[in-house]
mmCIF file of C-alpha atoms and ligand atoms in Angstrom:
data_model
loop_
_atom_site.group_PDB
_atom_site.id
_atom_site.type_symbol
_atom_site.label_atom_id
_atom_site.label_comp_id
_atom_site.label_asym_id
_atom_site.label_seq_id
_atom_site.Cartn_x
_atom_site.Cartn_y
_atom_site.Cartn_z
ATOM 1 C CA MET A 1 -69.668 -5.935 -22.500
ATOM 2 C CA LYS A 2 -67.759 -4.375 -25.432
ATOM 3 C CA TYR A 3 -64.002 -4.861 -25.374
ATOM 4 C CA ALA A 4 -61.348 -2.640 -26.967
ATOM 5 C CA LEU A 5 -57.714 -3.667 -27.269
ATOM 6 C CA VAL A 6 -55.277 -0.745 -27.295
ATOM 7 C CA THR A 7 -51.717 -1.670 -28.231
ATOM 8 C CA GLY A 8 -49.110 0.538 -26.602
ATOM 9 C CA GLY A 9 -51.736 1.551 -24.054
ATOM 10 C CA SER A 10 -49.289 2.128 -21.214
ATOM 11 C CA ARG A 11 -48.219 5.637 -22.188
ATOM 12 C CA GLY A 12 -48.775 8.648 -24.423
ATOM 13 C CA ILE A 13 -51.447 8.502 -27.101
ATOM 14 C CA GLY A 14 -52.360 4.910 -26.198
ATOM 15 C CA ARG A 15 -53.113 5.900 -22.609
ATOM 16 C CA ALA A 16 -55.322 8.800 -23.713
ATOM 17 C CA VAL A 17 -57.103 6.506 -26.189
ATOM 18 C CA SER A 18 -57.707 3.943 -23.435
ATOM 19 C CA VAL A 19 -59.366 6.603 -21.276
ATOM 20 C CA ALA A 20 -61.463 8.033 -24.133
ATOM 21 C CA LEU A 21 -62.703 4.553 -25.106
ATOM 22 C CA ALA A 22 -63.453 3.796 -21.458
ATOM 23 C CA GLU A 23 -65.644 6.933 -21.372
ATOM 24 C CA LEU A 24 -67.450 5.499 -24.396
ATOM 25 C CA GLY A 25 -68.266 2.372 -22.372
ATOM 26 C CA TYR A 26 -65.609 0.044 -23.719
ATOM 27 C CA ASN A 27 -63.850 -2.327 -21.357
ATOM 28 C CA ILE A 28 -60.168 -1.764 -22.100
ATOM 29 C CA ILE A 29 -57.527 -4.410 -22.758
ATOM 30 C CA ILE A 30 -54.283 -2.551 -22.172
ATOM 31 C CA ASN A 31 -51.346 -3.884 -24.157
ATOM 32 C CA TYR A 32 -47.763 -2.769 -23.623
ATOM 33 C CA ARG A 33 -44.318 -4.262 -24.066
ATOM 34 C CA SER A 34 -42.418 -3.689 -20.826
ATOM 35 C CA ASN A 35 -43.615 -0.699 -18.831
ATOM 36 C CA ALA A 36 -45.953 -2.319 -16.286
ATOM 37 C CA GLN A 37 -45.837 0.649 -13.922
ATOM 38 C CA GLU A 38 -47.128 3.050 -16.567
ATOM 39 C CA ALA A 39 -49.796 0.521 -17.578
ATOM 40 C CA GLU A 40 -51.009 0.508 -13.950
ATOM 41 C CA GLU A 41 -51.587 4.247 -14.214
ATOM 42 C CA THR A 42 -53.582 3.771 -17.436
ATOM 43 C CA LEU A 43 -55.792 1.199 -15.713
ATOM 44 C CA ARG A 44 -56.332 3.589 -12.802
ATOM 45 C CA LEU A 45 -57.469 6.304 -15.242
ATOM 46 C CA VAL A 46 -59.706 3.839 -17.115
ATOM 47 C CA ARG A 47 -61.429 2.980 -13.830
ATOM 48 C CA GLU A 48 -61.681 6.645 -12.924
ATOM 49 C CA ALA A 49 -63.465 7.127 -16.275
ATOM 50 C CA GLY A 50 -66.140 4.695 -15.097
ATOM 51 C CA SER A 51 -65.182 1.537 -16.960
ATOM 52 C CA ASP A 52 -62.816 -1.332 -16.249
ATOM 53 C CA GLY A 53 -59.815 -2.928 -17.895
ATOM 54 C CA GLU A 54 -57.123 -5.556 -17.807
ATOM 55 C CA PHE A 55 -53.516 -5.991 -18.936
ATOM 56 C CA LEU A 56 -52.409 -8.028 -21.934
ATOM 57 C CA PRO A 57 -48.663 -7.437 -22.272
ATOM 58 C CA PHE A 58 -46.899 -8.741 -25.369
ATOM 59 C CA ASP A 59 -44.496 -7.535 -28.032
ATOM 60 C CA VAL A 60 -46.673 -6.871 -31.087
ATOM 61 C CA ALA A 61 -43.707 -7.633 -33.355
ATOM 62 C CA ASN A 62 -43.411 -11.140 -31.919
ATOM 63 C CA ALA A 63 -45.896 -13.335 -33.813
ATOM 64 C CA GLU A 64 -45.882 -16.271 -31.364
ATOM 65 C CA GLN A 65 -46.173 -14.104 -28.253
ATOM 66 C CA THR A 66 -49.024 -12.092 -29.768
ATOM 67 C CA ALA A 67 -50.919 -15.161 -31.001
ATOM 68 C CA ALA A 68 -50.582 -16.861 -27.596
ATOM 69 C CA ALA A 69 -51.762 -13.794 -25.641
ATOM 70 C CA ILE A 70 -54.806 -13.202 -27.851
ATOM 71 C CA ALA A 71 -55.733 -16.905 -27.934
ATOM 72 C CA LYS A 72 -55.539 -17.026 -24.114
ATOM 73 C CA TRP A 73 -57.787 -13.966 -23.817
ATOM 74 C CA GLN A 74 -60.287 -15.483 -26.251
ATOM 75 C CA ALA A 75 -60.293 -18.818 -24.377
ATOM 76 C CA GLU A 76 -60.926 -17.017 -21.080
ATOM 77 C CA HIS A 77 -63.787 -14.930 -22.532
ATOM 78 C CA GLU A 78 -65.983 -17.463 -24.236
ATOM 79 C CA GLY A 79 -68.962 -15.865 -25.992
ATOM 80 C CA GLU A 80 -67.319 -12.439 -25.971
ATOM 81 C CA TYR A 81 -65.075 -10.758 -28.487
ATOM 82 C CA ILE A 82 -62.814 -7.786 -29.034
ATOM 83 C CA ALA A 83 -65.001 -5.337 -30.962
ATOM 84 C CA CYS A 84 -62.400 -2.600 -31.319
ATOM 85 C CA VAL A 85 -58.644 -2.647 -31.792
ATOM 86 C CA VAL A 86 -56.413 0.401 -31.861
ATOM 87 C CA ASN A 87 -53.063 -0.485 -33.417
ATOM 88 C CA ASN A 88 -51.123 2.231 -31.660
ATOM 89 C CA ALA A 89 -47.835 0.621 -30.534
ATOM 90 C CA GLY A 90 -44.944 2.240 -32.360
ATOM 91 C CA ILE A 91 -41.357 3.395 -32.111
ATOM 92 C CA ARG A 92 -39.038 5.857 -33.844
ATOM 93 C CA LYS A 93 -35.451 5.062 -34.783
ATOM 94 C CA ASP A 94 -34.551 8.139 -36.819
ATOM 95 C CA ASN A 95 -31.441 8.415 -38.930
ATOM 96 C CA LEU A 96 -30.492 9.438 -42.421
ATOM 97 C CA MET A 97 -30.692 6.353 -44.609
ATOM 98 C CA LEU A 98 -27.015 6.802 -45.396
ATOM 99 C CA PHE A 99 -26.213 5.915 -41.776
ATOM 100 C CA MET A 100 -29.158 3.654 -40.925
ATOM 101 C CA GLY A 101 -28.405 0.193 -39.604
ATOM 102 C CA ALA A 102 -30.454 -2.832 -40.650
ATOM 103 C CA GLU A 103 -31.766 -3.283 -37.104
ATOM 104 C CA ASP A 104 -33.161 0.270 -37.009
ATOM 105 C CA TRP A 105 -34.832 -0.354 -40.339
ATOM 106 C CA SER A 106 -36.396 -3.694 -39.466
ATOM 107 C CA SER A 107 -37.434 -2.990 -35.852
ATOM 108 C CA VAL A 108 -39.595 -0.027 -36.900
ATOM 109 C CA LEU A 109 -41.189 -1.981 -39.751
ATOM 110 C CA ASN A 110 -41.705 -5.074 -37.605
ATOM 111 C CA ILE A 111 -43.565 -3.232 -34.862
ATOM 112 C CA THR A 112 -45.772 -1.170 -37.165
ATOM 113 C CA LEU A 113 -46.451 -3.562 -40.037
ATOM 114 C CA ASN A 114 -46.023 -7.064 -38.610
ATOM 115 C CA GLY A 115 -47.559 -5.765 -35.372
ATOM 116 C CA PHE A 116 -50.667 -4.696 -37.274
ATOM 117 C CA PHE A 117 -50.960 -8.132 -38.880
ATOM 118 C CA ASN A 118 -50.147 -10.126 -35.738
ATOM 119 C CA VAL A 119 -52.744 -8.293 -33.638
ATOM 120 C CA THR A 120 -55.517 -7.705 -36.159
ATOM 121 C CA GLN A 121 -55.659 -11.000 -38.050
ATOM 122 C CA PRO A 122 -56.854 -13.150 -35.106
ATOM 123 C CA LEU A 123 -59.592 -10.604 -34.248
ATOM 124 C CA LEU A 124 -61.149 -10.320 -37.708
ATOM 125 C CA LYS A 125 -63.266 -13.473 -37.733
ATOM 126 C CA ASP A 126 -65.241 -12.554 -34.611
ATOM 127 C CA MET A 127 -65.763 -8.982 -35.819
ATOM 128 C CA CYS A 128 -67.145 -10.257 -39.130
ATOM 129 C CA VAL A 129 -69.359 -12.902 -37.506
ATOM 130 C CA LYS A 130 -70.780 -10.404 -34.983
ATOM 131 C CA LYS A 131 -71.150 -7.814 -37.767
ATOM 132 C CA PHE A 132 -69.531 -5.029 -35.785
ATOM 133 C CA GLY A 133 -65.891 -4.102 -35.625
ATOM 134 C CA ARG A 134 -63.689 -1.057 -35.363
ATOM 135 C CA ILE A 135 -60.048 -1.202 -36.452
ATOM 136 C CA ILE A 136 -58.112 2.023 -35.990
ATOM 137 C CA ASN A 137 -54.487 2.282 -37.059
ATOM 138 C CA MET A 138 -52.203 4.963 -35.654
ATOM 139 C CA VAL A 139 -50.147 6.227 -38.578
ATOM 140 C CA SER A 140 -48.420 9.581 -38.987
ATOM 141 C CA LEU A 141 -47.934 12.649 -41.126
ATOM 142 C CA SER A 142 -44.582 11.013 -41.856
ATOM 143 C CA GLY A 143 -46.379 8.192 -43.680
ATOM 144 C CA LEU A 144 -48.301 10.646 -45.850
ATOM 145 C CA LYS A 145 -45.609 13.175 -46.698
ATOM 146 C CA GLY A 146 -42.381 11.294 -46.059
ATOM 147 C CA LEU A 147 -39.933 12.966 -43.681
ATOM 148 C CA PRO A 148 -36.146 13.049 -44.108
ATOM 149 C CA GLY A 149 -34.408 11.069 -41.376
ATOM 150 C CA GLN A 150 -37.402 8.747 -41.161
ATOM 151 C CA THR A 151 -37.277 6.460 -44.192
ATOM 152 C CA ASN A 152 -37.993 3.503 -41.889
ATOM 153 C CA TYR A 153 -40.819 5.231 -40.015
ATOM 154 C CA SER A 154 -42.339 6.818 -43.153
ATOM 155 C CA CYS A 155 -42.192 3.453 -44.903
ATOM 156 C CA SER A 156 -43.898 1.659 -42.017
ATOM 157 C CA LYS A 157 -46.692 4.230 -41.644
ATOM 158 C CA GLY A 158 -47.179 4.531 -45.420
ATOM 159 C CA GLY A 159 -47.490 0.752 -45.601
ATOM 160 C CA LEU A 160 -50.021 0.740 -42.798
ATOM 161 C CA ILE A 161 -52.074 3.371 -44.625
ATOM 162 C CA ALA A 162 -52.196 1.099 -47.693
ATOM 163 C CA ALA A 163 -53.170 -1.895 -45.536
ATOM 164 C CA THR A 164 -55.933 0.189 -43.930
ATOM 165 C CA LYS A 165 -57.466 0.948 -47.318
ATOM 166 C CA ALA A 166 -57.177 -2.642 -48.557
ATOM 167 C CA LEU A 167 -58.625 -4.260 -45.431
ATOM 168 C CA ALA A 168 -61.508 -1.764 -45.272
ATOM 169 C CA GLN A 169 -62.701 -3.022 -48.657
ATOM 170 C CA GLU A 170 -62.461 -6.648 -47.500
ATOM 171 C CA VAL A 171 -64.621 -6.275 -44.392
ATOM 172 C CA ALA A 172 -66.938 -3.278 -44.978
ATOM 173 C CA ARG A 173 -69.864 -5.540 -45.899
ATOM 174 C CA LYS A 174 -69.570 -7.191 -42.484
ATOM 175 C CA GLY A 175 -70.057 -3.970 -40.524
ATOM 176 C CA VAL A 176 -66.364 -3.598 -39.787
ATOM 177 C CA THR A 177 -64.612 -0.275 -40.349
ATOM 178 C CA VAL A 178 -60.866 0.154 -40.789
ATOM 179 C CA ASN A 179 -59.481 3.672 -40.538
ATOM 180 C CA ALA A 180 -56.173 5.380 -39.881
ATOM 181 C CA VAL A 181 -55.399 8.438 -37.783
ATOM 182 C CA ALA A 182 -52.367 10.468 -38.854
ATOM 183 C CA PRO A 183 -51.070 12.803 -36.136
ATOM 184 C CA GLY A 184 -48.503 15.530 -36.655
ATOM 185 C CA PHE A 185 -46.443 16.521 -33.611
ATOM 186 C CA ILE A 186 -48.132 15.363 -30.399
ATOM 187 C CA ARG A 187 -46.653 15.933 -26.956
ATOM 188 C CA SER A 188 -45.575 12.525 -25.576
ATOM 189 C CA ASP A 189 -42.455 10.546 -24.612
ATOM 190 C CA MET A 190 -41.898 9.895 -28.332
ATOM 191 C CA THR A 191 -41.472 13.602 -29.058
ATOM 192 C CA ALA A 192 -39.795 14.572 -25.758
ATOM 193 C CA ASP A 193 -36.366 14.785 -27.441
ATOM 194 C CA LEU A 194 -37.571 17.243 -30.110
ATOM 195 C CA ASP A 195 -37.068 21.005 -29.970
ATOM 196 C CA GLU A 196 -40.710 21.932 -29.432
ATOM 197 C CA LYS A 197 -40.012 25.666 -29.277
ATOM 198 C CA GLU A 198 -38.417 25.678 -32.748
ATOM 199 C CA LEU A 199 -40.730 23.119 -34.344
ATOM 200 C CA LYS A 200 -43.929 24.814 -33.276
ATOM 201 C CA LYS A 201 -42.952 27.831 -35.385
ATOM 202 C CA THR A 202 -43.502 25.571 -38.425
ATOM 203 C CA ILE A 203 -46.995 24.511 -37.319
ATOM 204 C CA PRO A 204 -49.800 26.870 -38.448
ATOM 205 C CA ALA A 205 -51.702 26.157 -35.214
ATOM 206 C CA GLY A 206 -48.606 27.332 -33.335
ATOM 207 C CA ARG A 207 -48.401 24.384 -30.949
ATOM 208 C CA PHE A 208 -47.953 20.635 -30.567
ATOM 209 C CA GLY A 209 -51.136 18.586 -30.239
ATOM 210 C CA GLU A 210 -52.227 16.913 -27.026
ATOM 211 C CA THR A 211 -52.706 13.148 -26.678
ATOM 212 C CA ARG A 212 -56.325 13.705 -25.650
ATOM 213 C CA GLU A 213 -57.061 15.480 -28.938
ATOM 214 C CA VAL A 214 -55.932 12.395 -30.864
ATOM 215 C CA ALA A 215 -57.861 10.165 -28.472
ATOM 216 C CA ASP A 216 -61.118 12.042 -29.057
ATOM 217 C CA LEU A 217 -60.781 11.447 -32.808
ATOM 218 C CA VAL A 218 -60.089 7.750 -32.238
ATOM 219 C CA ALA A 219 -63.089 7.526 -29.900
ATOM 220 C CA PHE A 220 -65.360 8.987 -32.561
ATOM 221 C CA LEU A 221 -64.115 6.442 -35.102
ATOM 222 C CA ALA A 222 -64.703 3.688 -32.525
ATOM 223 C CA SER A 223 -68.263 4.813 -31.838
ATOM 224 C CA ASP A 224 -71.495 3.645 -33.465
ATOM 225 C CA LYS A 225 -71.777 7.070 -35.123
ATOM 226 C CA ALA A 226 -68.803 6.434 -37.426
ATOM 227 C CA GLY A 227 -70.152 3.346 -39.202
ATOM 228 C CA TYR A 228 -69.974 4.877 -42.685
ATOM 229 C CA ILE A 229 -66.426 6.234 -42.370
ATOM 230 C CA ASN A 230 -64.319 3.442 -43.786
ATOM 231 C CA GLY A 231 -60.884 3.151 -45.373
ATOM 232 C CA GLU A 232 -60.037 6.749 -44.473
ATOM 233 C CA VAL A 233 -56.867 8.411 -43.228
ATOM 234 C CA ILE A 234 -57.723 11.341 -40.974
ATOM 235 C CA SER A 235 -54.987 13.854 -40.248
ATOM 236 C CA ILE A 236 -54.713 15.673 -36.931
ATOM 237 C CA ASN A 237 -51.791 18.047 -37.244
ATOM 238 C CA GLY A 238 -52.750 21.716 -36.698
ATOM 239 C CA ALA A 239 -52.640 22.337 -40.495
ATOM 240 C CA LEU A 240 -48.961 21.358 -40.688
ATOM 241 C CA TYR A 241 -49.695 19.256 -43.802
ATOM 242 C CA THR A 242 -52.962 19.518 -45.692
HETATM 243 P P1 NAP B 1 -44.823 6.648 -26.754
HETATM 244 O O1 NAP B 1 -45.222 7.692 -25.764
HETATM 245 O O2 NAP B 1 -43.380 6.406 -27.027
HETATM 246 O O3 NAP B 1 -45.528 5.266 -26.347
HETATM 247 C C1 NAP B 1 -45.295 4.125 -27.128
HETATM 248 C C2 NAP B 1 -46.179 2.998 -26.640
HETATM 249 O O4 NAP B 1 -45.987 1.874 -27.508
HETATM 250 C C3 NAP B 1 -45.842 2.529 -25.246
HETATM 251 O O5 NAP B 1 -47.051 2.158 -24.612
HETATM 252 C C4 NAP B 1 -44.977 1.290 -25.497
HETATM 253 O O6 NAP B 1 -45.030 0.313 -24.446
HETATM 254 C C5 NAP B 1 -45.647 0.740 -26.731
HETATM 255 N N1 NAP B 1 -44.801 -0.156 -27.522
HETATM 256 C C6 NAP B 1 -43.650 0.145 -28.166
HETATM 257 N N2 NAP B 1 -43.179 -0.951 -28.790
HETATM 258 C C7 NAP B 1 -44.059 -1.959 -28.527
HETATM 259 C C8 NAP B 1 -44.122 -3.326 -28.886
HETATM 260 N N3 NAP B 1 -43.177 -3.898 -29.663
HETATM 261 N N4 NAP B 1 -45.165 -4.073 -28.436
HETATM 262 C C9 NAP B 1 -46.130 -3.508 -27.654
HETATM 263 N N5 NAP B 1 -46.123 -2.218 -27.287
HETATM 264 C C10 NAP B 1 -45.096 -1.454 -27.719
HETATM 265 O O7 NAP B 1 -45.460 6.977 -28.186
HETATM 266 P P2 NAP B 1 -46.709 7.894 -28.590
HETATM 267 O O8 NAP B 1 -46.220 9.246 -28.905
HETATM 268 O O9 NAP B 1 -47.807 7.726 -27.625
HETATM 269 O O10 NAP B 1 -47.082 7.205 -29.986
HETATM 270 C C11 NAP B 1 -48.127 6.277 -30.130
HETATM 271 C C12 NAP B 1 -48.347 6.016 -31.615
HETATM 272 O O11 NAP B 1 -48.628 7.243 -32.275
HETATM 273 C C13 NAP B 1 -47.121 5.419 -32.337
HETATM 274 O O12 NAP B 1 -47.564 4.480 -33.284
HETATM 275 C C14 NAP B 1 -46.510 6.620 -33.024
HETATM 276 O O13 NAP B 1 -45.781 6.229 -34.149
HETATM 277 C C15 NAP B 1 -47.754 7.400 -33.375
HETATM 278 N N6 NAP B 1 -47.495 8.824 -33.595
HETATM 279 C C16 NAP B 1 -47.035 9.621 -32.603
HETATM 280 C C17 NAP B 1 -46.812 10.972 -32.859
HETATM 281 C C18 NAP B 1 -46.318 11.915 -31.810
HETATM 282 O O14 NAP B 1 -46.021 13.082 -32.157
HETATM 283 N N7 NAP B 1 -46.211 11.519 -30.550
HETATM 284 C C19 NAP B 1 -47.050 11.488 -34.143
HETATM 285 C C20 NAP B 1 -47.522 10.642 -35.130
HETATM 286 C C21 NAP B 1 -47.750 9.315 -34.854
HETATM 287 P P3 NAP B 1 -44.010 0.370 -23.148
HETATM 288 O O15 NAP B 1 -44.566 1.460 -22.266
HETATM 289 O O16 NAP B 1 -44.125 -0.978 -22.540
HETATM 290 O O17 NAP B 1 -42.655 0.697 -23.701
#
């Protein structure tokens, strides 16, 4: 049994990733923070895709909660390990820096950066010992280009891109790959408040992306076929930023 942990798997891109990895044969550990009802729907879709899954709710920004949840899972699954982790949980708290409060700055960084560390660090040893691991970090065009109104978000995703490249070099010899996926505008709850009609005029492809399109890219990176892609940031943005 191969297990994949998807943080923020209850909705949006994380849900689509859970389903795509289930189709690949992974058993899915669905993480979320509070939305149990939406997580139920993800599990239903995972089962419909022919695999199985379980819930592991915790706040990725909370070090103790995350450590306890992962340690409990590991204790209950002796001899097995989490072969794939998709660090997907994320939030937006947009504002011009001039008006940005400290809480909006730190909450975005805590979830993206500390979340990545809290979740990934306890999984690394098993991946290295078993000589197979897939770590996929959900970043953003915002972390590559920098977007006004998103200094917090751009900073967090840019930092995660740097961590992706550094960690890839630490673990490549052990058969572990670490890559980042950088979406542009994808239709989900996170982008529901945006003016899609206006924004899509700026996208050469002429539309927002779908969660499933991001999920298919993640699934390829999680597959055996992608073993030599390591330390990369792969954009998926309809040519919005090349
Ligand atoms: P979404 O629809 O808002 O879903 C966010 C998910 O993250 C939910 O499952 C939520 O859980 C979970 N989450 C939030 N904070 C968490 C925490 N502290 N601990 C655990 N889980 C947490 O967002 P999305 O559009 O699918 O985005 C997913 C990822 O893609 C994010 O990292 C985002 O930055 C990135 N991204 C999105 C876009 C886009 O256009 N949508 C573009 C570029 C990058 P609950 O359901 O429990 O709240």
